[in-house]
XYZ file of C-alpha atoms in Angstrom:
103
model
C 10.912 11.766 -13.908
C 9.619 8.334 -14.773
C 11.415 6.657 -11.856
C 9.956 9.277 -9.418
C 6.519 8.748 -10.775
C 6.755 4.954 -10.390
C 8.173 5.372 -6.979
C 5.348 7.605 -5.997
C 2.641 5.275 -7.391
C 4.116 2.183 -5.741
C 4.269 3.715 -2.291
C 0.982 5.619 -2.611
C -0.729 2.321 -3.271
C 0.717 0.956 0.015
C -0.297 3.892 2.058
C -3.790 4.070 0.388
C -4.353 0.445 1.399
C -3.119 1.068 4.942
C -5.317 4.117 5.365
C -8.349 2.224 4.099
C -7.635 -0.514 6.635
C -7.555 2.047 9.440
C -10.707 3.795 8.259
C -12.592 0.466 8.157
C -11.341 -0.437 11.511
C -12.572 2.824 13.081
C -15.841 2.431 11.180
C -16.474 -1.013 12.527
C -15.139 -0.294 15.994
C -17.050 2.924 16.706
C -20.352 2.555 14.894
C -20.906 -1.141 15.710
C -24.504 -1.929 15.482
C -26.798 1.025 16.097
C -29.902 -1.186 15.896
C -29.110 -2.807 19.282
C -29.358 0.525 21.156
C -32.846 -0.392 22.294
C -31.934 -3.924 23.493
C -30.756 -5.042 26.910
C -27.256 -4.093 28.190
C -26.095 -7.684 27.941
C -27.124 -8.063 24.263
C -25.579 -4.595 23.469
C -22.339 -5.467 25.028
C -22.208 -8.816 23.210
C -22.937 -7.168 19.950
C -20.305 -4.519 20.343
C -17.785 -7.077 21.351
C -18.533 -8.916 18.121
C -18.035 -5.734 16.139
C -14.744 -5.031 17.819
C -13.480 -8.495 16.972
C -14.577 -7.980 13.352
C -12.872 -4.638 13.299
C -9.662 -6.252 14.528
C -9.940 -8.925 11.816
C -10.499 -6.464 9.132
C -7.553 -4.462 10.223
C -5.340 -7.632 10.394
C -6.311 -8.520 6.829
C -5.498 -5.102 5.591
C -2.179 -5.124 7.457
C -1.275 -8.475 5.786
C -2.169 -6.951 2.378
C 0.049 -3.934 3.188
C 2.911 -6.332 4.025
C 2.378 -8.101 0.801
C 2.365 -4.810 -1.066
C 5.626 -3.705 0.638
C 7.291 -6.957 -0.381
C 6.156 -6.391 -4.009
C 7.358 -2.844 -3.998
C 10.746 -3.898 -2.634
C 11.092 -6.642 -5.204
C 10.059 -4.343 -8.063
C 12.514 -1.580 -6.929
C 15.284 -4.182 -6.721
C 14.581 -5.541 -10.260
C 14.176 -1.946 -11.563
C 17.599 -0.913 -10.099
C 19.250 -4.026 -11.420
C 18.016 -3.748 -14.950
C 18.565 0.036 -15.262
C 21.952 0.005 -13.580
C 23.315 -1.926 -16.419
C 22.309 0.992 -18.780
C 24.620 3.287 -16.933
C 27.684 1.049 -17.322
C 27.537 -0.353 -20.779
C 27.321 1.593 -23.866
C 25.967 -0.301 -26.854
C 23.672 0.235 -29.783
C 20.574 -0.169 -27.713
C 21.180 2.863 -25.458
C 23.636 4.952 -27.470
C 20.844 7.351 -28.322
C 20.383 8.012 -24.586
C 23.844 9.294 -24.097
C 24.490 12.850 -25.302
C 27.610 13.396 -27.190
C 29.616 16.522 -26.584
C 31.863 18.022 -29.332
């Protein structure tokens, strides 16, 4: 159960970060700057373009963060598999209590 819990926590952190990036992108992209609604068309277009660029930058930063987290998850999974696969193959005093003895 512990392995499944750790697996779930690792990947849920990745997907949480990804979904946060998407939510912020939509927030910046759609809402923009409601204060400029009463200004001229040219000023409004320029302001919304700035917000679209900012939204893209926010999404890019979150995507880079997600890429970094995916790399960390893969490295942790590989280290976890390598360290616990040795428990399956060797029987010594450290893990003898984990193996059930049948009589």
